[in-house]
């Protein structure tokens, strides 16, 4: 993992936020290459939702909303994580994560019967009169230790609300209290009728949104995997009650395929995880998990949220959130199937999956095997000579390609070193302008993954790249 973090900073993918002042825990800035790559990820997701499906439209809701929104959604009263501290190391952990990791460890060790027993006790803790005490007892009874230190001098479990609170207005009092949204989904739900009427949508239809969310996480870390400020890519799909399982399975298949076919992630590194312990609003939930260097963790959740959200907003706002079918005159509150992906986690997954080290022509190299559609730089134009006709032809080619693609021009150092620089940032193709280019108008195309080369006419370069991005 340290190699990935070092590469990300050195080559301009991700920087620690406000680093000259010592940084800020779990906050990061995306550099020139990182911001390009992240934009590519979001564009691919947006196209997969709003271009591929004619019944899905987009939204960009406000980060701050009327605070009653969060009362209706349950975030004010119950958006809490169970927190536990280790007295010896002064480190803080999520009690539920300690137990879940313990259950997974038992299963890996072949202790399935014991794992099932702990799983049953864990699920029972959620409905216990004192859930905090039940979780604490389970941790003590199982002898669960901190995964990073092995210590286990635990405090009592207590609840910790994850929402960031701020004051709006000139006077700081409770009447001006608002929250930074902890998820983007509620902005979609409160705009259900606005979007439906403005876009003349009929159930089933979806609303997609990409935006920032904020959570005051108990446990931060693993680079950009868990941050306090992060970006979500969410789509809420509104369906008729009774059809949610069919819609859920369709979206489950489509979302998994998107990671492998559109993004090029290795299928063997993706895993399904079914939630046996469901959130209060869900009747079915799966996660798509990825094998990170630090463990198998979630990158997207797919949930059947029932009619909980629209019903809650109807109750708290006094506004009717029902849908009337104009053909059958049926009136009902739609159910919702949600796909919720973390853009930053996906960014890290793509870097992790793409990072490789190998030997080419007797030299060690680092390369990022990013899919061309994901890679921040699509091609590099490399003139063999810095000056003269080669440089002029190369600059003209760069200018033409830059109309459609992000292209780098590099004329410093040997051609081999220039190839290595591009490999390290995931550039899939290098176009070399050499002596033969001047003679017959052809250029060398060098492929990142194999280092193989071929010649094409310089006039075909733009079409070559466009074909690779298709």
C-alpha positions as a Markdown table, in Angstrom:
| # | Residue | x | y | z |
|---|---|---|---|---|
| 1 | Unk | 0.0 | 0.0 | 0.0 |
| 2 | Unk | 2.9 | 2.4 | 0.8 |
| 3 | Unk | 4.1 | 2.1 | -2.8 |
| 4 | Unk | 0.7 | 3.1 | -4.1 |
| 5 | Unk | 0.5 | 6.1 | -1.8 |
| 6 | Unk | 4.0 | 7.2 | -2.7 |
| 7 | Unk | 3.2 | 6.9 | -6.4 |
| 8 | Unk | -0.1 | 8.8 | -6.0 |
| 9 | Unk | 1.7 | 11.8 | -4.4 |
| 10 | Unk | 4.8 | 11.8 | -6.5 |
| 11 | Unk | 3.0 | 11.7 | -9.8 |
| 12 | Unk | 0.2 | 14.1 | -8.9 |
| 13 | Unk | -2.8 | 11.8 | -8.3 |
| 14 | Unk | -3.5 | 12.5 | -4.7 |
| 15 | Unk | -1.9 | 15.0 | -2.2 |
| 16 | Unk | -2.5 | 15.3 | 1.6 |
| 17 | Unk | -4.8 | 18.3 | 2.1 |
| 18 | Unk | -3.2 | 21.5 | 3.4 |
| 19 | Unk | 0.1 | 19.6 | 3.7 |
| 20 | Unk | 2.2 | 22.7 | 4.4 |
| 21 | Unk | 0.3 | 23.1 | 7.7 |
| 22 | Unk | 0.7 | 19.5 | 8.7 |
| 23 | Unk | -2.4 | 18.3 | 6.9 |
| 24 | Unk | -5.8 | 17.3 | 8.2 |
| 25 | Unk | -6.8 | 13.8 | 9.2 |
| 26 | Unk | -8.6 | 11.9 | 6.4 |
| 27 | Unk | -8.6 | 14.8 | 4.0 |
| 28 | Unk | -7.0 | 14.7 | 0.6 |
| 29 | Unk | -6.7 | 16.8 | -2.5 |
| 30 | Unk | -6.8 | 15.3 | -6.0 |
| 31 | Unk | -3.8 | 16.5 | -8.1 |
| 32 | Unk | -3.7 | 17.2 | -11.9 |
| 33 | Unk | -3.7 | 13.5 | -12.9 |
| 34 | Unk | -6.1 | 12.5 | -10.0 |
| 35 | Unk | -8.7 | 15.1 | -10.9 |
| 36 | Unk | -8.6 | 14.0 | -14.5 |
| 37 | Unk | -9.0 | 10.3 | -13.6 |
| 38 | Unk | -11.8 | 11.0 | -11.1 |
| 39 | Unk | -13.6 | 13.0 | -13.8 |
| 40 | Unk | -13.3 | 10.1 | -16.1 |
| 41 | Unk | -14.8 | 7.7 | -13.5 |
| 42 | Unk | -17.7 | 10.1 | -12.9 |
| 43 | Unk | -18.3 | 10.6 | -16.6 |
| 44 | Unk | -18.4 | 6.9 | -17.2 |
| 45 | Unk | -20.9 | 6.4 | -14.4 |
| 46 | Unk | -23.1 | 9.3 | -15.5 |
| 47 | Unk | -23.2 | 7.9 | -19.1 |
| 48 | Unk | -24.0 | 4.4 | -17.8 |
| 49 | Unk | -27.0 | 5.8 | -15.9 |
| 50 | Unk | -28.4 | 8.8 | -17.8 |
| 51 | Unk | -27.4 | 8.0 | -21.4 |
| 52 | Unk | -27.8 | 4.3 | -21.5 |
| 53 | Unk | -31.2 | 4.4 | -19.8 |
| 54 | Unk | -33.9 | 6.7 | -21.2 |
| 55 | Unk | -35.9 | 6.5 | -17.9 |
| 56 | Unk | -33.1 | 7.8 | -15.7 |
| 57 | Unk | -32.4 | 11.5 | -15.4 |
| 58 | Unk | -29.9 | 13.6 | -13.4 |
| 59 | Unk | -30.0 | 15.9 | -10.4 |
| 60 | Unk | -27.6 | 18.1 | -8.5 |
| 61 | Unk | -29.1 | 18.8 | -5.1 |
| 62 | Unk | -27.9 | 21.2 | -2.5 |
| 63 | Unk | -25.4 | 20.0 | 0.1 |
| 64 | Unk | -27.3 | 21.8 | 2.9 |
| 65 | Unk | -31.0 | 21.3 | 3.2 |
| 66 | Unk | -33.8 | 22.1 | 5.7 |
| 67 | Unk | -32.7 | 20.2 | 8.9 |
| 68 | Unk | -36.1 | 18.5 | 9.0 |
| 69 | Unk | -35.0 | 16.4 | 6.1 |
| 70 | Unk | -32.6 | 14.7 | 8.4 |
| 71 | Unk | -35.1 | 14.2 | 11.1 |
| 72 | Unk | -37.4 | 12.5 | 8.6 |
| 73 | Unk | -34.6 | 10.3 | 7.2 |
| 74 | Unk | -33.7 | 9.2 | 10.7 |
| 75 | Unk | -30.2 | 10.6 | 10.6 |
| 76 | Unk | -30.6 | 13.0 | 13.6 |
| 77 | Unk | -31.8 | 10.3 | 15.9 |
| 78 | Unk | -30.1 | 7.2 | 14.6 |
| 79 | Unk | -27.2 | 8.0 | 12.3 |
| 80 | Unk | -24.8 | 6.7 | 14.9 |
| 81 | Unk | -21.9 | 4.2 | 15.0 |
| 82 | Unk | -21.0 | 2.2 | 18.1 |
| 83 | Unk | -17.7 | 3.5 | 19.3 |
| 84 | Unk | -15.2 | 1.8 | 21.6 |
| 85 | Unk | -11.8 | 2.9 | 22.9 |
| 86 | Unk | -8.7 | 1.0 | 23.9 |
| 87 | Unk | -7.5 | 2.4 | 27.2 |
| 88 | Unk | -3.9 | 1.3 | 26.6 |
| 89 | Unk | -3.3 | 2.7 | 23.1 |
| 90 | Unk | -5.9 | 5.5 | 23.2 |
| 91 | Unk | -7.1 | 4.3 | 19.8 |
| 92 | Unk | -10.7 | 4.3 | 18.8 |
| 93 | Unk | -12.6 | 1.6 | 16.9 |
| 94 | Unk | -16.1 | 0.8 | 15.6 |
| 95 | Unk | -17.5 | -2.0 | 17.8 |
| 96 | Unk | -19.5 | -3.5 | 15.0 |
| 97 | Unk | -16.5 | -3.7 | 12.7 |
| 98 | Unk | -14.5 | -5.5 | 15.4 |
| 99 | Unk | -17.2 | -8.1 | 15.7 |
| 100 | Unk | -17.8 | -8.4 | 11.9 |
| 101 | Unk | -14.0 | -8.9 | 11.3 |
| 102 | Unk | -13.9 | -11.5 | 14.1 |
| 103 | Unk | -16.7 | -13.4 | 12.4 |
| 104 | Unk | -14.9 | -13.4 | 9.1 |
| 105 | Unk | -11.7 | -14.5 | 10.8 |
| 106 | Unk | -13.5 | -17.5 | 12.3 |
| 107 | Unk | -14.9 | -18.5 | 8.9 |
| 108 | Unk | -11.4 | -18.2 | 7.3 |
| 109 | Unk | -10.2 | -20.6 | 10.0 |
| 110 | Unk | -12.9 | -23.1 | 9.3 |
| 111 | Unk | -14.8 | -22.5 | 12.5 |
| 112 | Unk | -18.2 | -22.1 | 10.9 |
| 113 | Unk | -20.2 | -23.3 | 13.8 |
| 114 | Unk | -18.6 | -20.7 | 16.2 |
| 115 | Unk | -19.0 | -18.0 | 13.5 |
| 116 | Unk | -22.7 | -18.7 | 13.2 |
| 117 | Unk | -23.1 | -18.5 | 17.0 |
| 118 | Unk | -21.3 | -15.1 | 17.1 |
| 119 | Unk | -23.3 | -13.9 | 14.1 |
| 120 | Unk | -26.5 | -14.8 | 15.9 |
| 121 | Unk | -25.4 | -13.0 | 19.1 |
| 122 | Unk | -24.4 | -10.0 | 17.0 |
| 123 | Unk | -27.8 | -9.8 | 15.3 |
| 124 | Unk | -29.5 | -10.2 | 18.6 |
| 125 | Unk | -27.5 | -7.2 | 20.0 |
| 126 | Unk | -29.3 | -4.9 | 17.5 |
| 127 | Unk | -32.6 | -5.5 | 19.2 |
| 128 | Unk | -31.4 | -5.8 | 22.7 |
| 129 | Unk | -32.8 | -3.4 | 25.4 |
| 130 | Unk | -29.2 | -2.0 | 25.6 |
| 131 | Unk | -27.4 | -2.6 | 22.3 |
| 132 | Unk | -24.3 | -0.9 | 23.5 |
| 133 | Unk | -24.0 | -3.2 | 26.5 |
| 134 | Unk | -24.8 | -6.3 | 24.3 |
| 135 | Unk | -22.0 | -5.4 | 21.9 |
| 136 | Unk | -19.5 | -4.8 | 24.7 |
| 137 | Unk | -20.4 | -8.1 | 26.3 |
| 138 | Unk | -19.9 | -9.9 | 23.0 |
| 139 | Unk | -16.5 | -8.3 | 22.4 |
| 140 | Unk | -15.4 | -9.3 | 25.9 |
| 141 | Unk | -16.8 | -12.8 | 25.8 |
| 142 | Unk | -15.1 | -13.6 | 22.5 |
| 143 | Unk | -11.8 | -12.0 | 23.6 |
| 144 | Unk | -11.7 | -9.7 | 20.6 |
| 145 | Unk | -8.6 | -7.7 | 20.3 |
| 146 | Unk | -7.6 | -4.6 | 18.3 |
| 147 | Unk | -6.6 | -5.8 | 14.9 |
| 148 | Unk | -3.6 | -3.4 | 14.6 |
| 149 | Unk | -2.1 | -3.6 | 18.1 |
| 150 | Unk | -3.5 | -6.8 | 19.7 |
| 151 | Unk | -4.5 | -4.8 | 22.7 |
| 152 | Unk | -8.0 | -5.3 | 24.3 |
| 153 | Unk | -8.4 | -3.0 | 27.3 |
| 154 | Unk | -11.8 | -1.8 | 26.2 |
| 155 | Unk | -14.0 | 1.0 | 27.4 |
| 156 | Unk | -17.8 | 0.7 | 27.3 |
| 157 | Unk | -19.4 | 1.0 | 23.9 |
| 158 | Unk | -21.2 | 4.3 | 23.2 |
| 159 | Unk | -23.0 | 5.8 | 20.2 |
| 160 | Unk | -21.4 | 8.5 | 18.1 |
| 161 | Unk | -23.4 | 10.7 | 15.6 |
| 162 | Unk | -21.7 | 11.0 | 12.3 |
| 163 | Unk | -23.2 | 14.2 | 11.0 |
| 164 | Unk | -21.3 | 17.5 | 10.8 |
| 165 | Unk | -23.4 | 20.3 | 12.3 |
| 166 | Unk | -23.0 | 24.0 | 11.4 |
| 167 | Unk | -24.7 | 27.3 | 12.1 |
| 168 | Unk | -26.5 | 29.3 | 9.4 |
| 169 | Unk | -27.2 | 33.0 | 10.0 |
| 170 | Unk | -25.6 | 35.7 | 12.0 |
| 171 | Unk | -26.4 | 34.3 | 15.4 |
| 172 | Unk | -25.3 | 30.8 | 16.5 |
| 173 | Unk | -28.3 | 29.2 | 18.1 |
| 174 | Unk | -30.2 | 26.0 | 17.6 |
| 175 | Unk | -32.8 | 27.6 | 15.3 |
| 176 | Unk | -30.0 | 28.1 | 12.7 |
| 177 | Unk | -28.5 | 24.6 | 13.0 |
| 178 | Unk | -28.1 | 22.9 | 9.6 |
| 179 | Unk | -26.1 | 19.8 | 8.6 |
| 180 | Unk | -23.7 | 18.9 | 5.9 |
| 181 | Unk | -25.4 | 16.1 | 4.1 |
| 182 | Unk | -24.1 | 12.6 | 5.1 |
| 183 | Unk | -25.5 | 11.1 | 1.9 |
| 184 | Unk | -26.8 | 12.4 | -1.4 |
| 185 | Unk | -29.9 | 10.2 | -1.5 |
| 186 | Unk | -32.2 | 12.5 | 0.5 |
| 187 | Unk | -31.8 | 15.2 | -2.1 |
| 188 | Unk | -33.3 | 12.8 | -4.6 |
| 189 | Unk | -36.2 | 11.8 | -2.4 |
| 190 | Unk | -37.3 | 15.3 | -1.6 |
| 191 | Unk | -37.2 | 16.1 | -5.3 |
| 192 | Unk | -39.2 | 13.1 | -6.3 |
| 193 | Unk | -42.3 | 15.0 | -7.6 |
| 194 | Unk | -40.3 | 17.9 | -9.0 |
| 195 | Unk | -38.2 | 15.7 | -11.2 |
| 196 | Unk | -41.1 | 13.4 | -12.1 |
| 197 | Unk | -43.3 | 16.3 | -13.2 |
| 198 | Unk | -40.6 | 18.3 | -15.0 |
| 199 | Unk | -39.2 | 15.3 | -16.9 |
| 200 | Unk | -42.7 | 13.7 | -17.5 |
| 201 | Unk | -41.4 | 10.4 | -16.0 |
| 202 | Unk | -43.5 | 7.4 | -15.3 |
| 203 | Unk | -42.7 | 4.6 | -12.8 |
| 204 | Unk | -40.4 | 2.8 | -13.1 |
| 205 | Unk | -37.8 | 5.6 | -13.4 |
| 206 | Unk | -34.6 | 6.6 | -11.8 |
| 207 | Unk | -32.8 | 9.8 | -10.5 |
| 208 | Unk | -29.0 | 9.9 | -10.6 |
| 209 | Unk | -26.7 | 12.2 | -8.7 |
| 210 | Unk | -23.0 | 12.6 | -8.1 |
| 211 | Unk | -22.0 | 14.8 | -5.2 |
| 212 | Unk | -20.1 | 15.4 | -2.0 |
| 213 | Unk | -21.1 | 14.0 | 1.3 |
| 214 | Unk | -19.6 | 14.4 | 4.8 |
| 215 | Unk | -19.3 | 12.0 | 7.7 |
| 216 | Unk | -17.5 | 12.6 | 11.0 |
| 217 | Unk | -16.1 | 9.0 | 10.9 |
| 218 | Unk | -14.9 | 7.3 | 14.1 |
| 219 | Unk | -12.3 | 5.3 | 12.2 |
| 220 | Unk | -10.5 | 7.1 | 9.4 |
| 221 | Unk | -7.7 | 5.8 | 7.3 |
| 222 | Unk | -6.4 | 3.5 | 4.6 |
| 223 | Unk | -5.5 | 6.5 | 2.4 |
| 224 | Unk | -8.6 | 7.8 | 0.5 |
| 225 | Unk | -10.8 | 4.7 | 1.4 |
| 226 | Unk | -12.4 | 6.3 | 4.4 |
| 227 | Unk | -12.5 | 10.1 | 4.4 |
| 228 | Unk | -14.7 | 12.7 | 6.2 |
| 229 | Unk | -15.4 | 14.4 | 2.9 |
| 230 | Unk | -16.1 | 12.1 | 0.0 |
| 231 | Unk | -18.0 | 11.8 | -3.3 |
| 232 | Unk | -20.9 | 9.5 | -3.9 |
| 233 | Unk | -22.5 | 8.3 | -7.2 |
| 234 | Unk | -26.0 | 7.3 | -6.3 |
| 235 | Unk | -29.1 | 6.3 | -8.3 |
| 236 | Unk | -32.5 | 5.9 | -6.8 |
| 237 | Unk | -34.8 | 3.7 | -9.0 |
| 238 | Unk | -38.5 | 4.1 | -8.2 |
| 239 | Unk | -40.7 | 1.0 | -8.8 |
| 240 | Unk | -44.2 | -0.3 | -8.1 |
| 241 | Unk | -44.4 | -2.2 | -4.8 |
| 242 | Unk | -44.1 | -5.9 | -5.5 |
| 243 | Unk | -41.6 | -5.5 | -8.4 |
| 244 | Unk | -38.7 | -4.4 | -6.3 |
| 245 | Unk | -37.0 | -7.9 | -6.2 |
| 246 | Unk | -36.9 | -8.1 | -10.0 |
| 247 | Unk | -35.6 | -4.6 | -10.3 |
| 248 | Unk | -33.0 | -5.3 | -7.6 |
| 249 | Unk | -31.6 | -8.4 | -9.4 |
| 250 | Unk | -31.5 | -6.5 | -12.7 |
| 251 | Unk | -29.5 | -3.7 | -11.2 |
| 252 | Unk | -27.3 | -6.1 | -9.3 |
| 253 | Unk | -26.2 | -7.8 | -12.5 |
| 254 | Unk | -25.8 | -4.5 | -14.4 |
| 255 | Unk | -23.7 | -2.8 | -11.7 |
| 256 | Unk | -21.3 | -5.8 | -11.4 |
| 257 | Unk | -20.8 | -5.9 | -15.2 |
| 258 | Unk | -20.0 | -2.2 | -15.2 |
| 259 | Unk | -17.0 | -2.7 | -13.1 |
| 260 | Unk | -15.6 | -5.4 | -15.2 |
| 261 | Unk | -16.6 | -4.4 | -18.8 |
| 262 | Unk | -16.5 | -0.6 | -18.6 |
| 263 | Unk | -13.7 | 0.0 | -16.0 |
| 264 | Unk | -11.7 | -3.2 | -16.7 |
| 265 | Unk | -11.4 | -4.2 | -13.0 |
| 266 | Unk | -10.2 | -7.8 | -12.6 |
| 267 | Unk | -13.4 | -9.9 | -11.9 |
| 268 | Unk | -11.5 | -12.2 | -9.5 |
| 269 | Unk | -10.9 | -9.2 | -7.2 |
| 270 | Unk | -14.6 | -8.4 | -6.9 |
| 271 | Unk | -16.9 | -10.1 | -4.4 |
| 272 | Unk | -20.5 | -10.1 | -3.4 |
| 273 | Unk | -21.5 | -9.7 | 0.2 |
| 274 | Unk | -25.1 | -10.2 | 1.2 |
| 275 | Unk | -26.4 | -8.3 | 4.3 |
| 276 | Unk | -28.1 | -10.7 | 6.7 |
| 277 | Unk | -28.5 | -7.8 | 9.2 |
| 278 | Unk | -30.5 | -5.2 | 7.3 |
| 279 | Unk | -30.8 | -1.5 | 7.9 |
| 280 | Unk | -34.2 | -0.4 | 9.2 |
| 281 | Unk | -35.3 | 0.9 | 5.8 |
| 282 | Unk | -34.2 | -2.1 | 3.6 |
| 283 | Unk | -35.7 | -5.5 | 2.7 |
| 284 | Unk | -32.7 | -6.7 | 0.7 |
| 285 | Unk | -29.1 | -5.5 | 0.4 |
| 286 | Unk | -25.9 | -6.6 | -1.2 |
| 287 | Unk | -22.4 | -5.0 | -1.4 |
| 288 | Unk | -19.9 | -5.2 | -4.2 |
| 289 | Unk | -16.5 | -5.6 | -2.5 |
| 290 | Unk | -13.0 | -5.2 | -3.8 |
| 291 | Unk | -9.8 | -6.9 | -2.7 |
| 292 | Unk | -7.7 | -3.9 | -1.5 |
| 293 | Unk | -4.2 | -4.4 | -0.2 |
| 294 | Unk | -5.6 | -3.9 | 3.3 |
| 295 | Unk | -8.5 | -6.3 | 3.0 |
| 296 | Unk | -11.8 | -6.9 | 1.1 |
| 297 | Unk | -14.0 | -3.8 | 1.5 |
| 298 | Unk | -17.1 | -2.3 | 0.0 |
| 299 | Unk | -17.1 | -0.1 | -3.1 |
| 300 | Unk | -20.8 | -0.1 | -3.9 |
| 301 | Unk | -24.0 | -0.9 | -2.1 |
| 302 | Unk | -27.2 | -2.1 | -3.8 |
| 303 | Unk | -30.3 | -1.8 | -1.6 |
| 304 | Unk | -34.0 | -2.3 | -1.8 |
| 305 | Unk | -35.1 | 0.6 | 0.4 |
| 306 | Unk | -38.9 | -0.2 | 0.3 |
| 307 | Unk | -41.1 | 2.9 | 0.6 |
| 308 | Unk | -39.4 | 4.1 | 3.8 |
| 309 | Unk | -37.9 | 7.3 | 2.5 |
| 310 | Unk | -40.9 | 8.7 | 0.6 |
| 311 | Unk | -43.3 | 7.7 | 3.4 |
| 312 | Unk | -41.1 | 9.4 | 6.0 |
| 313 | Unk | -40.9 | 12.6 | 4.0 |
| 314 | Unk | -44.7 | 12.5 | 3.5 |
| 315 | Unk | -45.2 | 12.2 | 7.2 |
| 316 | Unk | -42.8 | 15.0 | 8.2 |
| 317 | Unk | -43.5 | 17.5 | 5.4 |
| 318 | Unk | -47.3 | 16.9 | 5.2 |
| 319 | Unk | -46.9 | 16.7 | 1.4 |
| 320 | Unk | -48.4 | 13.8 | -0.5 |
| 321 | Unk | -45.5 | 11.6 | -2.0 |
| 322 | Unk | -47.7 | 9.1 | -3.7 |
| 323 | Unk | -47.6 | 8.2 | -7.3 |
| 324 | Unk | -50.8 | 7.9 | -9.5 |
| 325 | Unk | -50.6 | 5.6 | -12.5 |
| 326 | Unk | -52.4 | 7.5 | -15.3 |
| 327 | Unk | -53.3 | 4.3 | -17.1 |
| 328 | Unk | -54.7 | 2.2 | -14.2 |
| 329 | Unk | -55.5 | 5.0 | -11.8 |
| 330 | Unk | -53.6 | 3.0 | -9.1 |
| 331 | Unk | -52.3 | 5.1 | -6.2 |
| 332 | Unk | -49.2 | 4.0 | -4.3 |
| 333 | Unk | -46.0 | 5.1 | -2.6 |
| 334 | Unk | -43.2 | 3.8 | -4.8 |
| 335 | Unk | -40.5 | 1.4 | -3.6 |
| 336 | Unk | -36.9 | 2.3 | -4.2 |
| 337 | Unk | -33.9 | 0.3 | -5.4 |
| 338 | Unk | -30.7 | 2.1 | -4.8 |
| 339 | Unk | -27.2 | 1.8 | -6.3 |
| 340 | Unk | -24.7 | 3.7 | -4.2 |
| 341 | Unk | -21.0 | 3.8 | -5.2 |
| 342 | Unk | -18.2 | 5.6 | -3.5 |
| 343 | Unk | -16.2 | 7.5 | -6.2 |
| 344 | Unk | -13.1 | 7.9 | -4.0 |
| 345 | Unk | -13.1 | 4.2 | -3.0 |
| 346 | Unk | -13.5 | 3.2 | -6.6 |
| 347 | Unk | -10.6 | 5.5 | -7.5 |
| 348 | Unk | -8.4 | 3.7 | -5.0 |
| 349 | Unk | -9.7 | 0.3 | -6.2 |
| 350 | Unk | -8.7 | 1.2 | -9.8 |
| 351 | Unk | -5.3 | 2.3 | -8.8 |
| 352 | Unk | -4.8 | -0.9 | -6.7 |
| 353 | Unk | -6.0 | -3.2 | -9.5 |
| 354 | Unk | -3.8 | -1.4 | -12.1 |
| 355 | Unk | -0.5 | -1.2 | -10.1 |
| 356 | Unk | 2.0 | -3.6 | -11.5 |
| 357 | Unk | 5.8 | -4.1 | -11.5 |
| 358 | Unk | 7.7 | -6.0 | -14.2 |
| 359 | Unk | 10.9 | -6.1 | -16.2 |
| 360 | Unk | 11.1 | -4.8 | -19.8 |
| 361 | Unk | 14.4 | -5.0 | -21.8 |
| 362 | Unk | 16.2 | -5.8 | -18.6 |
| 363 | Unk | 14.9 | -2.8 | -16.8 |
| 364 | Unk | 12.5 | -2.8 | -13.9 |
| 365 | Unk | 9.4 | -0.6 | -14.4 |
| 366 | Unk | 6.2 | 0.4 | -12.6 |
| 367 | Unk | 3.1 | 0.6 | -14.6 |
| 368 | Unk | -0.6 | 1.3 | -14.1 |
| 369 | Unk | -2.7 | -1.0 | -16.3 |
| 370 | Unk | -5.6 | 1.4 | -16.4 |
| 371 | Unk | -8.3 | 0.9 | -19.0 |
| 372 | Unk | -7.9 | 3.6 | -21.7 |
| 373 | Unk | -11.3 | 5.1 | -20.8 |
| 374 | Unk | -10.2 | 5.5 | -17.2 |
| 375 | Unk | -6.5 | 6.6 | -17.7 |
| 376 | Unk | -6.0 | 10.3 | -17.1 |
| 377 | Unk | -3.6 | 10.8 | -20.0 |
| 378 | Unk | -4.7 | 9.0 | -23.2 |
| 379 | Unk | -1.5 | 9.3 | -25.1 |
| 380 | Unk | 2.0 | 10.9 | -25.1 |
| 381 | Unk | 3.6 | 12.5 | -28.1 |
| 382 | Unk | 7.4 | 11.9 | -28.1 |
| 383 | Unk | 9.6 | 13.5 | -30.7 |
| 384 | Unk | 12.9 | 11.8 | -31.1 |
| 385 | Unk | 14.6 | 15.2 | -31.5 |
| 386 | Unk | 13.9 | 18.3 | -29.4 |
| 387 | Unk | 14.3 | 20.7 | -32.3 |
| 388 | Unk | 13.8 | 20.8 | -36.0 |
| 389 | Unk | 11.1 | 19.3 | -38.2 |
| 390 | Unk | 10.5 | 16.3 | -35.8 |
| 391 | Unk | 9.6 | 18.7 | -33.0 |
| 392 | Unk | 7.3 | 20.7 | -35.3 |
| 393 | Unk | 5.5 | 17.6 | -36.5 |
| 394 | Unk | 5.1 | 16.3 | -33.0 |
| 395 | Unk | 3.7 | 19.6 | -31.7 |
| 396 | Unk | 1.2 | 19.8 | -34.5 |
| 397 | Unk | 0.1 | 16.2 | -33.7 |
| 398 | Unk | -0.2 | 17.1 | -30.0 |
| 399 | Unk | -2.3 | 20.1 | -30.8 |
| 400 | Unk | -4.7 | 18.1 | -33.0 |
| 401 | Unk | -5.1 | 15.3 | -30.5 |
| 402 | Unk | -5.7 | 17.7 | -27.7 |
| 403 | Unk | -8.9 | 18.8 | -29.3 |
| 404 | Unk | -10.4 | 15.5 | -28.1 |
| 405 | Unk | -8.1 | 13.9 | -25.6 |
| 406 | Unk | -5.7 | 14.8 | -22.8 |
| 407 | Unk | -2.3 | 14.3 | -24.4 |
| 408 | Unk | 1.2 | 14.9 | -22.9 |
| 409 | Unk | 4.2 | 16.2 | -24.9 |
| 410 | Unk | 7.5 | 15.0 | -23.6 |
| 411 | Unk | 10.9 | 15.7 | -25.2 |
| 412 | Unk | 13.2 | 15.4 | -22.2 |
| 413 | Unk | 15.6 | 12.5 | -21.6 |
| 414 | Unk | 16.0 | 9.3 | -23.6 |
| 415 | Unk | 13.1 | 7.7 | -25.3 |
| 416 | Unk | 13.2 | 4.7 | -22.8 |
| 417 | Unk | 13.0 | 7.0 | -19.8 |
| 418 | Unk | 10.1 | 8.8 | -21.4 |
| 419 | Unk | 8.3 | 5.5 | -21.9 |
| 420 | Unk | 8.8 | 4.6 | -18.2 |
| 421 | Unk | 7.4 | 8.0 | -17.1 |
| 422 | Unk | 4.2 | 7.4 | -19.1 |
| 423 | Unk | 3.9 | 3.7 | -18.0 |
| 424 | Unk | 4.0 | 4.9 | -14.3 |
| 425 | Unk | 0.9 | 7.2 | -14.8 |
| 426 | Unk | -1.0 | 4.7 | -16.9 |
| 427 | Unk | -0.8 | 6.3 | -20.3 |
| 428 | Unk | -2.0 | 3.5 | -22.6 |
| 429 | Unk | -0.2 | 4.7 | -25.8 |
| 430 | Unk | 2.9 | 6.6 | -26.9 |
| 431 | Unk | 3.2 | 8.2 | -30.3 |
| 432 | Unk | 6.9 | 8.6 | -31.3 |
| 433 | Unk | 7.8 | 11.0 | -34.1 |
| 434 | Unk | 11.1 | 9.9 | -35.7 |
| 435 | Unk | 13.2 | 10.1 | -38.9 |
| 436 | Unk | 10.7 | 7.8 | -40.7 |
| 437 | Unk | 7.9 | 10.1 | -39.8 |
| 438 | Unk | 9.5 | 12.8 | -41.9 |
| 439 | Unk | 10.1 | 10.4 | -44.8 |
| 440 | Unk | 6.7 | 8.6 | -45.1 |
| 441 | Unk | 4.3 | 10.3 | -42.6 |
| 442 | Unk | 4.1 | 7.3 | -40.2 |
| 443 | Unk | 4.6 | 7.3 | -36.4 |
| 444 | Unk | 5.4 | 4.5 | -33.9 |
| 445 | Unk | 2.6 | 3.5 | -31.6 |
| 446 | Unk | 3.9 | 1.9 | -28.4 |
| 447 | Unk | 1.6 | -0.1 | -26.2 |
| 448 | Unk | 1.9 | 0.4 | -22.5 |
| 449 | Unk | 1.1 | -3.1 | -21.2 |
| 450 | Unk | 3.2 | -5.2 | -23.6 |
| 451 | Unk | 5.7 | -2.5 | -24.8 |
| 452 | Unk | 4.9 | -3.8 | -28.3 |
| 453 | Unk | 5.2 | -1.3 | -31.2 |
| 454 | Unk | 3.6 | -0.8 | -34.6 |
| 455 | Unk | 3.5 | 2.0 | -37.2 |
| 456 | Unk | 0.5 | 3.9 | -38.3 |
| 457 | Unk | 0.0 | 6.9 | -40.5 |
| 458 | Unk | 0.1 | 10.1 | -38.5 |
| 459 | Unk | -3.3 | 11.1 | -39.9 |
| 460 | Unk | -4.8 | 8.0 | -38.3 |
| 461 | Unk | -3.7 | 8.8 | -34.7 |
| 462 | Unk | -7.0 | 10.5 | -33.6 |
| 463 | Unk | -9.1 | 7.7 | -35.0 |
| 464 | Unk | -6.8 | 5.2 | -33.3 |
| 465 | Unk | -7.4 | 6.8 | -29.9 |
| 466 | Unk | -11.1 | 7.2 | -30.5 |
| 467 | Unk | -11.4 | 3.5 | -31.3 |
| 468 | Unk | -9.5 | 2.6 | -28.1 |
| 469 | Unk | -11.9 | 4.7 | -26.0 |
| 470 | Unk | -15.0 | 3.1 | -27.5 |
